[in-house]
Coordinates of C-alpha atoms and ligand atoms in Angstrom, one line a residue:
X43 CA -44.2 -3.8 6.1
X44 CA -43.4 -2.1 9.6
X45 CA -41.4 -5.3 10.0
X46 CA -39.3 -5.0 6.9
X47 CA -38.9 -0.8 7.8
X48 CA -37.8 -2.1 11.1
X49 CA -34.9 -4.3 10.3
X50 CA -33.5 -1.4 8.6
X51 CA -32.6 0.0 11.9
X52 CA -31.3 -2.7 14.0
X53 CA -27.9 -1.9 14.9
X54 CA -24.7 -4.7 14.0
X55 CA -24.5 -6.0 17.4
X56 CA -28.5 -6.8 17.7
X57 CA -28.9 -8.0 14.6
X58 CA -25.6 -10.0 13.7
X59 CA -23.9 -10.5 17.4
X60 CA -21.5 -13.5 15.5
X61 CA -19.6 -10.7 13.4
X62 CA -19.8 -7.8 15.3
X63 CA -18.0 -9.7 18.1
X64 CA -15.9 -10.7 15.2
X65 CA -15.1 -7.4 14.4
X66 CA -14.4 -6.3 18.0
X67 CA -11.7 -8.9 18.2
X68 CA -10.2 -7.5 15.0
X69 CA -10.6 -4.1 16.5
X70 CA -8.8 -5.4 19.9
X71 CA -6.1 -7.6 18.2
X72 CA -5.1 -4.0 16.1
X73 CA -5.1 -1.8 19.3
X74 CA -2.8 -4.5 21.1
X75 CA -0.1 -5.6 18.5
X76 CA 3.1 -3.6 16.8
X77 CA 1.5 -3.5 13.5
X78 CA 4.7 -3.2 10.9
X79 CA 3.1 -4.3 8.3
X80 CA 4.6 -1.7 5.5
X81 CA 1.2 -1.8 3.6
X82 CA -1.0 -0.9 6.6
X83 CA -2.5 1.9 8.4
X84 CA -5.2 3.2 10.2
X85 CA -7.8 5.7 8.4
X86 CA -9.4 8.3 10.2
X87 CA -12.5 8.1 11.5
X88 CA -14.1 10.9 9.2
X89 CA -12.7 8.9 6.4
X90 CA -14.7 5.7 8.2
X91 CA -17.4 7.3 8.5
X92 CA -18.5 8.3 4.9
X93 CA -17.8 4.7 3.8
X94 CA -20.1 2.8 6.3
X95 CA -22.8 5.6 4.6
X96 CA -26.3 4.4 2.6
X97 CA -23.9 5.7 -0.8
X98 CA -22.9 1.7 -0.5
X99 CA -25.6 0.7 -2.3
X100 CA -25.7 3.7 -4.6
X101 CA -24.5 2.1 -8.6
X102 CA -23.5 5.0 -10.9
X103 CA -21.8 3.5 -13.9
X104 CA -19.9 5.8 -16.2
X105 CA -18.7 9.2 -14.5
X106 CA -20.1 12.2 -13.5
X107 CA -22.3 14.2 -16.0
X108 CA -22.6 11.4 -18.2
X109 CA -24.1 8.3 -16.2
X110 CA -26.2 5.0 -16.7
X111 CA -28.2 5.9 -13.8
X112 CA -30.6 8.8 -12.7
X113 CA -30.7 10.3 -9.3
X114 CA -26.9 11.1 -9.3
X115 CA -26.7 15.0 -8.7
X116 CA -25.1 14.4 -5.6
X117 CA -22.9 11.8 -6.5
X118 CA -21.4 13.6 -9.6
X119 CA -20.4 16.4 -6.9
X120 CA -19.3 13.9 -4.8
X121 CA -16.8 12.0 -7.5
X122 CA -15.6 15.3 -8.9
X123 CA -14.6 16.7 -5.5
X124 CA -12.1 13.4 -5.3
X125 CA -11.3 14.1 -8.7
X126 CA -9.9 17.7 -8.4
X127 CA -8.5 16.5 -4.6
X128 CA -6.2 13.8 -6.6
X129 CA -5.5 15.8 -9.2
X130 CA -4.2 18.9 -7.0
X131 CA -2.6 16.8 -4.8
X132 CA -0.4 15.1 -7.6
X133 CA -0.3 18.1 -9.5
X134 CA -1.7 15.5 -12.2
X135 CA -3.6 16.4 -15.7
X136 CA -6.5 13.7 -14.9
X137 CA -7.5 11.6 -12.2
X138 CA -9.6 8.2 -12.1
X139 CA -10.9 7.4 -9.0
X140 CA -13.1 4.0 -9.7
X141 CA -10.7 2.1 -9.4
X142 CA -11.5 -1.2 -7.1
X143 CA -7.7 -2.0 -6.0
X144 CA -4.0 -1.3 -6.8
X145 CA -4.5 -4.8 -9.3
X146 CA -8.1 -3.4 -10.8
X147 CA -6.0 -0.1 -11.8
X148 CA -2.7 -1.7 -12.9
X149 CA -4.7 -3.9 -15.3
X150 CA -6.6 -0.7 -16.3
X151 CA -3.4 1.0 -17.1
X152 CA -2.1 -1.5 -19.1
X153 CA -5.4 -2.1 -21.0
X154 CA -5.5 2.4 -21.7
X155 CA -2.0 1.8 -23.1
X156 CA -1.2 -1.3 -24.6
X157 CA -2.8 -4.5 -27.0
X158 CA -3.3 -7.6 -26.1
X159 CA 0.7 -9.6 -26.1
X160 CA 2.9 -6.0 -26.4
X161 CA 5.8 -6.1 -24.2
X162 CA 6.2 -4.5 -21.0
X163 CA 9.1 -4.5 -18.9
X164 CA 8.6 -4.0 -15.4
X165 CA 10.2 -5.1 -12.0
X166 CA 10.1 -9.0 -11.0
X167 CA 8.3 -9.8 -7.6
X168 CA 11.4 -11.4 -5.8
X169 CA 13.3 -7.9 -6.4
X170 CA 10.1 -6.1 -4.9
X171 CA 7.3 -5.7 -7.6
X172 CA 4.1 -6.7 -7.1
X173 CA 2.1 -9.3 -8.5
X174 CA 0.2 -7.1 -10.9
X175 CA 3.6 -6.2 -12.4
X176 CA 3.2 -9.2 -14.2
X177 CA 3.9 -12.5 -12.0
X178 CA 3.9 -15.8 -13.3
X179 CA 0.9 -16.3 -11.5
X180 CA -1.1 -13.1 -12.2
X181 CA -3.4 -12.7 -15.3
X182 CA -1.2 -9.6 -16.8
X183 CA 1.5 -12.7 -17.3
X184 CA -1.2 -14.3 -19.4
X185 CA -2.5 -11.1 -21.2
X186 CA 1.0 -9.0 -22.3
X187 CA 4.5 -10.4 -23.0
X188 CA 6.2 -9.8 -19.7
X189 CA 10.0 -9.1 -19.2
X190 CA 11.5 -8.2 -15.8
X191 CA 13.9 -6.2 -14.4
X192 CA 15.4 -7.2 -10.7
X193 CA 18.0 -5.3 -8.3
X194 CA 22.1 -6.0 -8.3
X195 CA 21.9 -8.9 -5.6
X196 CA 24.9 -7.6 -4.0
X197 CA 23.5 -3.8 -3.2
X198 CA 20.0 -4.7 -3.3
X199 CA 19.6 -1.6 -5.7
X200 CA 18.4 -0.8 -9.0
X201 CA 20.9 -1.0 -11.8
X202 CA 19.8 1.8 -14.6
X203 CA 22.3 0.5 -16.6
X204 CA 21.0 -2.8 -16.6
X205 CA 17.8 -1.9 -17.1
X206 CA 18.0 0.7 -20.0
X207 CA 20.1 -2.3 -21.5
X208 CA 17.2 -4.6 -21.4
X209 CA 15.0 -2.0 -22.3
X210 CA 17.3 -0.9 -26.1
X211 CA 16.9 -4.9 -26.7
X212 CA 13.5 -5.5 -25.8
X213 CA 11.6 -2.6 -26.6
X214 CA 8.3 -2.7 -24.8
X215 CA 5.6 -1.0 -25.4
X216 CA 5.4 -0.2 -21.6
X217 CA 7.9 0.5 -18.9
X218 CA 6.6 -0.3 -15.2
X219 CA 8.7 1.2 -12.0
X220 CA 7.4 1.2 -8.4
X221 CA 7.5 -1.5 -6.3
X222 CA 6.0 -3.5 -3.2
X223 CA 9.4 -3.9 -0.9
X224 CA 12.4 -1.2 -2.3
X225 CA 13.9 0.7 0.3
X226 CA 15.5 3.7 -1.3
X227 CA 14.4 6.7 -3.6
X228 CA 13.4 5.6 -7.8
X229 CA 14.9 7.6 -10.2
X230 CA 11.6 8.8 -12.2
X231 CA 14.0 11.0 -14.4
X232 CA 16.1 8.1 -15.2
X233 CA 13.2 6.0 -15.7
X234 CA 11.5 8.5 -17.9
X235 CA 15.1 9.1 -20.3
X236 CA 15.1 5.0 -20.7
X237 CA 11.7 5.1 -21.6
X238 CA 11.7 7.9 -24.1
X239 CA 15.3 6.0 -25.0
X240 CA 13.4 2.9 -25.7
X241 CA 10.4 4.9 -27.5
X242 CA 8.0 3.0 -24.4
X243 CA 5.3 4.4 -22.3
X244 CA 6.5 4.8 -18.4
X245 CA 4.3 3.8 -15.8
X246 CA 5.0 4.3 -12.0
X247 CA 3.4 2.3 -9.4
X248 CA 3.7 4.4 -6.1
X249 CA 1.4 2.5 -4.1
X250 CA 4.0 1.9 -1.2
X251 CA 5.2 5.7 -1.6
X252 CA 2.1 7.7 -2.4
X253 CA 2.5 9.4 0.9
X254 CA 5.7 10.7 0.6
X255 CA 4.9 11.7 -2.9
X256 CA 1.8 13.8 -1.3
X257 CA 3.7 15.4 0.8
X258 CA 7.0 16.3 -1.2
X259 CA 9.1 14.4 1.1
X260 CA 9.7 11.7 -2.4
X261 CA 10.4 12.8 -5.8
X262 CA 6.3 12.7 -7.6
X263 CA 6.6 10.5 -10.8
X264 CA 4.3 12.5 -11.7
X265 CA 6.2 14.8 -14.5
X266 CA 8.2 11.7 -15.7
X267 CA 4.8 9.1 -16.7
X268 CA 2.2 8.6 -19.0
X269 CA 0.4 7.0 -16.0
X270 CA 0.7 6.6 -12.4
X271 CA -1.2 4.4 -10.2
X272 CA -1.2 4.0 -6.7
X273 CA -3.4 2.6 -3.8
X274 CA -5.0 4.6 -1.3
X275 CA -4.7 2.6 2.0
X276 CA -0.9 2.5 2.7
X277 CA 1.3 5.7 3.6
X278 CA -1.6 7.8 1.9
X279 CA -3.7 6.1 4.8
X280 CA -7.3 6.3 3.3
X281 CA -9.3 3.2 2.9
X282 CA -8.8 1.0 0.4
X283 CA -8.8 2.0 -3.2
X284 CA -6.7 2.9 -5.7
X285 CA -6.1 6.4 -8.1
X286 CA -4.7 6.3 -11.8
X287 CA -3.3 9.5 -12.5
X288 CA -2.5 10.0 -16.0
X289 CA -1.5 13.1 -18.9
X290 CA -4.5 14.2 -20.6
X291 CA -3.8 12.7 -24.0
X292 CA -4.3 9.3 -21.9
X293 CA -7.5 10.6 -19.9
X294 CA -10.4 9.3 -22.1
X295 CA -8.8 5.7 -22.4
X296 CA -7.6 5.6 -19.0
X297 CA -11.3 6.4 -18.3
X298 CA -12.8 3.7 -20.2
X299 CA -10.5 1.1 -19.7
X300 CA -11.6 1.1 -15.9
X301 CA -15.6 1.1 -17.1
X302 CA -16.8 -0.4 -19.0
X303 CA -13.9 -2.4 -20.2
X304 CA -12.8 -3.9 -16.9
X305 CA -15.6 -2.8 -14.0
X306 CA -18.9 -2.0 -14.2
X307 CA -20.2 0.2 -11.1
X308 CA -17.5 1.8 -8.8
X309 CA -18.1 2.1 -4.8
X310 CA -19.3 5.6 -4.4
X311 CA -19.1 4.8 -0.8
X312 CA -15.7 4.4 -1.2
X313 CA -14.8 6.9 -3.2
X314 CA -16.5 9.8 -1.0
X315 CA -14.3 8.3 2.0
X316 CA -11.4 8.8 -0.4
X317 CA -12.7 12.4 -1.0
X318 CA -12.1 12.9 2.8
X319 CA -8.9 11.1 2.7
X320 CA -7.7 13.2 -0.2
X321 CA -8.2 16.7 2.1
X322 CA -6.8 15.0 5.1
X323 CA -3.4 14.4 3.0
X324 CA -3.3 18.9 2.7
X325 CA -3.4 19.5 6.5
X326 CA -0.2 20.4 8.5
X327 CA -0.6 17.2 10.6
X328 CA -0.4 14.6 7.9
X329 CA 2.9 16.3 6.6
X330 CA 4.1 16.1 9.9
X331 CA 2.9 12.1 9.9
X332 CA 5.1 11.8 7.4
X333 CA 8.0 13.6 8.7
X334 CA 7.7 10.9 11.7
X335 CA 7.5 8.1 9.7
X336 CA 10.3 8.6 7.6
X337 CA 12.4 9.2 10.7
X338 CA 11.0 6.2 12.8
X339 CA 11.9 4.1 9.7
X340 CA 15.2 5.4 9.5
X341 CA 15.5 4.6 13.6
X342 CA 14.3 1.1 13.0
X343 CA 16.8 0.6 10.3
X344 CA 19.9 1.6 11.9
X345 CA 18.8 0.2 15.4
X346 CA 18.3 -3.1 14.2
X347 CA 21.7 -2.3 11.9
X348 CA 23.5 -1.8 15.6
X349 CA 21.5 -4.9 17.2
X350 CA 23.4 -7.2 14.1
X351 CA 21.1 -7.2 11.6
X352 CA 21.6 -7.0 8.0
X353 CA 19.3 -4.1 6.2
X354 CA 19.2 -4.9 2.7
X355 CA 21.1 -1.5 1.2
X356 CA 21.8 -0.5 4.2
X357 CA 18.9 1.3 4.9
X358 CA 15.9 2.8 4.0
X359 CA 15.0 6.7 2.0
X360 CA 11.6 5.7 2.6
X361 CA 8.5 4.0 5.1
X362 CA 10.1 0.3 4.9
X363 CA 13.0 -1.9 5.1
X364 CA 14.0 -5.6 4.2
X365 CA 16.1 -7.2 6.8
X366 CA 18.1 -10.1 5.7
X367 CA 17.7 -13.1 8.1
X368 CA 20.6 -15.6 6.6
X369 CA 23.2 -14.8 9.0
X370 CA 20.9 -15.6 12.1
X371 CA 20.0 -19.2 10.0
X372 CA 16.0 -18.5 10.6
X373 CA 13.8 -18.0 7.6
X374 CA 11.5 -15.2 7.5
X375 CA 8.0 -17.6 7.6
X376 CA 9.5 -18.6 11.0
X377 CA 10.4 -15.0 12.3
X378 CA 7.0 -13.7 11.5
X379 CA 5.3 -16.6 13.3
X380 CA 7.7 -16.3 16.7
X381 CA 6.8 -12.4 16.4
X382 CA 3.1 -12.8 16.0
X383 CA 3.5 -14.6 19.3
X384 CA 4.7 -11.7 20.6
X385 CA 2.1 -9.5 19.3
X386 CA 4.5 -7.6 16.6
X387 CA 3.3 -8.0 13.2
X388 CA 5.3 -8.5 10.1
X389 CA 5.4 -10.4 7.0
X390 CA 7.6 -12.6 5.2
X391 CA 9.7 -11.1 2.5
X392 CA 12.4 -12.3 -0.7
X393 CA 15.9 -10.4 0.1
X394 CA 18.2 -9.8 -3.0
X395 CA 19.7 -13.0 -3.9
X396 CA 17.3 -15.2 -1.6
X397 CA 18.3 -18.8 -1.3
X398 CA 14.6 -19.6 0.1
X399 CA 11.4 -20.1 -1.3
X400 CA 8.1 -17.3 -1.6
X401 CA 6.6 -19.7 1.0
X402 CA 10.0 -19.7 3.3
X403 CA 12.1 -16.4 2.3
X404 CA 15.2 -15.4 4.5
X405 CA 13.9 -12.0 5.0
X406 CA 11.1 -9.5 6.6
X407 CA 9.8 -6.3 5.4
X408 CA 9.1 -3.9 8.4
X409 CA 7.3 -0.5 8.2
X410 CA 6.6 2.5 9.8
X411 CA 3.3 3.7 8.7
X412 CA 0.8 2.2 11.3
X413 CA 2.8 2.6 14.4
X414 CA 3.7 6.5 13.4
X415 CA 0.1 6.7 12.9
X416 CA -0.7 5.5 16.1
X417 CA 2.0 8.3 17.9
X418 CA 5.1 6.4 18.6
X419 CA 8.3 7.8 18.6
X420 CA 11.7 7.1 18.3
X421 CA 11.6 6.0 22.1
X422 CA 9.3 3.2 20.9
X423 CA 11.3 2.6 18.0
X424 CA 14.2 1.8 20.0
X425 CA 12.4 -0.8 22.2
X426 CA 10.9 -2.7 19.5
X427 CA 14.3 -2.9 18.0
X428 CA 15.1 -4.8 20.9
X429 CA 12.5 -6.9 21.2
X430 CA 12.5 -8.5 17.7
X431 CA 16.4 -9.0 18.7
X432 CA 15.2 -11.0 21.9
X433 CA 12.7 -12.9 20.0
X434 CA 14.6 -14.0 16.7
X435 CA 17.9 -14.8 18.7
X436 CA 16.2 -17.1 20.9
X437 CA 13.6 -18.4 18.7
X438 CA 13.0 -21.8 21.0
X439 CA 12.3 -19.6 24.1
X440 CA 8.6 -19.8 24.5
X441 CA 8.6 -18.0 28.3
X442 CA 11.0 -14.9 26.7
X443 CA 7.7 -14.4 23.6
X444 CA 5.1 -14.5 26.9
X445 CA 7.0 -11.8 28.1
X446 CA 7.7 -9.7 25.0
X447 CA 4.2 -9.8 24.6
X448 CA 2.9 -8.5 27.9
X449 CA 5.3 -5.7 27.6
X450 CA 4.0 -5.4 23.8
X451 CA 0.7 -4.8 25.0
X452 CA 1.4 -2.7 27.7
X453 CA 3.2 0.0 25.1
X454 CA 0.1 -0.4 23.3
X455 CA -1.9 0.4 25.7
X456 CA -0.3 4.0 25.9
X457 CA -1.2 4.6 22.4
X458 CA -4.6 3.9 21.3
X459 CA -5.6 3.8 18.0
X460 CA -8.8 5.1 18.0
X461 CA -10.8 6.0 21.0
X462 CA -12.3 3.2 22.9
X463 CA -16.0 4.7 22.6
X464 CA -15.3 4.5 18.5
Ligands
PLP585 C1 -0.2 -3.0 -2.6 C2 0.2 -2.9 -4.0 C3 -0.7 -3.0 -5.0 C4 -2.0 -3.8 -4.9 O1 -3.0 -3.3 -4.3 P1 -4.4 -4.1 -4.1 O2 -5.2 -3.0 -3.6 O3 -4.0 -5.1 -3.0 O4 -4.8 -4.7 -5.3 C5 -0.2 -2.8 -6.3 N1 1.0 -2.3 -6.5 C6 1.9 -2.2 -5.5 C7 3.3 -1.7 -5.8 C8 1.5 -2.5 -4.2 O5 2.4 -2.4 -3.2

């Protein structure tokens, strides 16, 4: 019995040295690479340390004051205080905070809004979307008659004409904006005046932009949708998760469309870290955060711009931008691996009117999030400008990546992520 008790307290690296070396590495590869991955970021500690809590083995099915489960008080109090955090930071009716992803609370939209095979028109993943937009390969493709909108392949921006047109032929049921990889500012208004055109519900996906949204530094989608989902882990930089954020007339089938009808227990772990992460977004320094990214994005744009490099739209409004490899002849699968080696992250990317493949695109998407977090600047900004020029213009120089890296490293160095005691 003493034995069992015992185990209990063992700490990660006594008990399991094979992972917690693991996650050291992890921990050490983050604090010495240019992370620009536009869908990353670094949650604060107090944010960490609610979800490695005992509430991750809690189960609480169903929602606070009306549970499966006894022995919840505290949990209740917990899941409303996340509640009434999203809901006054989105200036939202109702908030649903169960949610297990960005996909888990797409699908739950569609499911609190629509039957089984109704349209929905929503943006295609090569023009930016995401997946759970309805890509051939996801389920939603499977459960709902999907129609997509993309971007004019010559500005790499939405066309409202061209969308309200599809949507007066097609009338779905449900209109889906938001995106994965779009530079500049949506149009919610616009969106919302097709919609109502079209007699459709309007969604907004603002995972990518949920930050900026926070803060007031994007216009919220907010007044203009029926729903509005977003994840929690990119510019809003909690952990992972995901809020739906809906009118009241959608709150109780928003509600059960999550549980029971697509999860059964949420993560209460989770969501008291999202709690945390929802107060953090109301503090002067995470406005500020936000302030800096938007400019170090802007910095990387137009350095990279000067450095010969085509921005798809020119630029960005917001945390990312696509950069269009063709005229330099190396596809972006190739660009990301020659930059790993060189300890800057980035992932492949479709550009508007992409000859390549999803495996082998001829663009990148770069972000700003993670390295604002971390405290660089537009000094910083200006450097790595230069040395994903260096790298992708001599792609078969091995010795030039060695050095690019030692200097990537160095700059790291200077700006720690967390503390090294963490
Ligand atoms: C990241 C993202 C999601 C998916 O989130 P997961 O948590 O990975 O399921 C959904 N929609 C958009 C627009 C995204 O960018």
């Amino acid at each position: 019995m003493e034995a069992i008790r015992n185990l209990l307290e063992v700490k990660l690296q006594a008990f399991d040295p094979e992972v917690d070396e693991l996650i050291r590495d992890e921990m050490r590869r983050n604090e010495e690479t240019i992370n620009l991955i536009a869908s990353e970021n670094y949650p604060p500690k107090s944010s960490m340390k609610a979800i490695s809590s005992m509430l991750s083995g809690i189960y609480s099915e169903g929602y606070p004051g009306e549970r499966y489960y006894r022995g919840l008080e505290n949990i209740d109090k917990i899941e409303s205080v996340a509640i009434k955090r999203a809901k006054a930071v989105f200036g939202a009716e109702h908030a649903n905070v169960q949610a297990l992803s960005g996909s888990s609370a797409n699908i739950a939209a569609y499911l609190a809004l629509l039957q089984i095979g109704d349209p929905i028109l929503s943006m295609e993943i090569d023009a930016g979307g995401h997946l759970s937009h309805g890509a051939k390969v996801n389920i939603v493709s499977k459960l709902f008659q999907v129609h997509q909108y993309g971007v004019d392949p010559a500005t790499g921006l939405l066309d409202y004409d061209a969308i309200r047109k599809m949507a007066l032929e097609i009338k779905p049921r449900l209109i889906v904006c938001g995106a994965s990889a779009y530079p500049r500012i949506i149009d919610f208004a616009r969106f919302g005046a097709i919609a109502k055109e079209a007699g459709a519900f309007l969604m907004d996906d603002m995972a990518h932009i949920a930050g900026m949204v926070a803060t007031g530094d994007h216009p919220s989608p907010v007044p203009h949708c029926d729903i509005v989902t977003t994840t929690t882990h990119k510019t809003l930089r909690m952990t992972r998760g995901a809020l739906i954020l809906c009118r009241q007339e959608h709150a109780a089938k928003v509600d059960r469309a999550v549980f029971p009808v697509l999860q059964g227990g949420p993560h209460q772990a989770n969501i008291s870290a999202i709690a945390v992460g929802l107060k953090h977004l109301t503090t002067p320094e995470y406005k500020d955060y936000i302030g800096r990214l938007l400019k170090n994005a802007k910095l990387l744009a137009s350095e990279l711009q000067a450095l010969g490099f085509a921005i798809v739209s020119g630029g960005t409004d917001n945390h990312l931008m696509l950069v269009d490899l063709s005229a330099q002849g190396i596809d972006g699968d190739r660009a990301s691996i020659i930059l790993e080696e060189a300890n800057i992250v980035v992932n492949k990317n479709k550009v508007p009117g992409d000859k390549g493949t999803a495996k082998k695109p001829y663009g990148i998407r770069l972000g700003s999030p993670a390295i604002t977090t971390r405290g660089m600047g537009p000094e910083e900004v200006r450097q790595i400008a230069r040395w994903i020029q260096s790298v992708l213009l001599n792609p078969d120089d091995e010795a030039l990546r060695k050095r690019v890296k030692a200097e990537v490293t160095a700059l790291c160095r200077r700006f720690p992520i967390y503390q090294p005691t963490f």
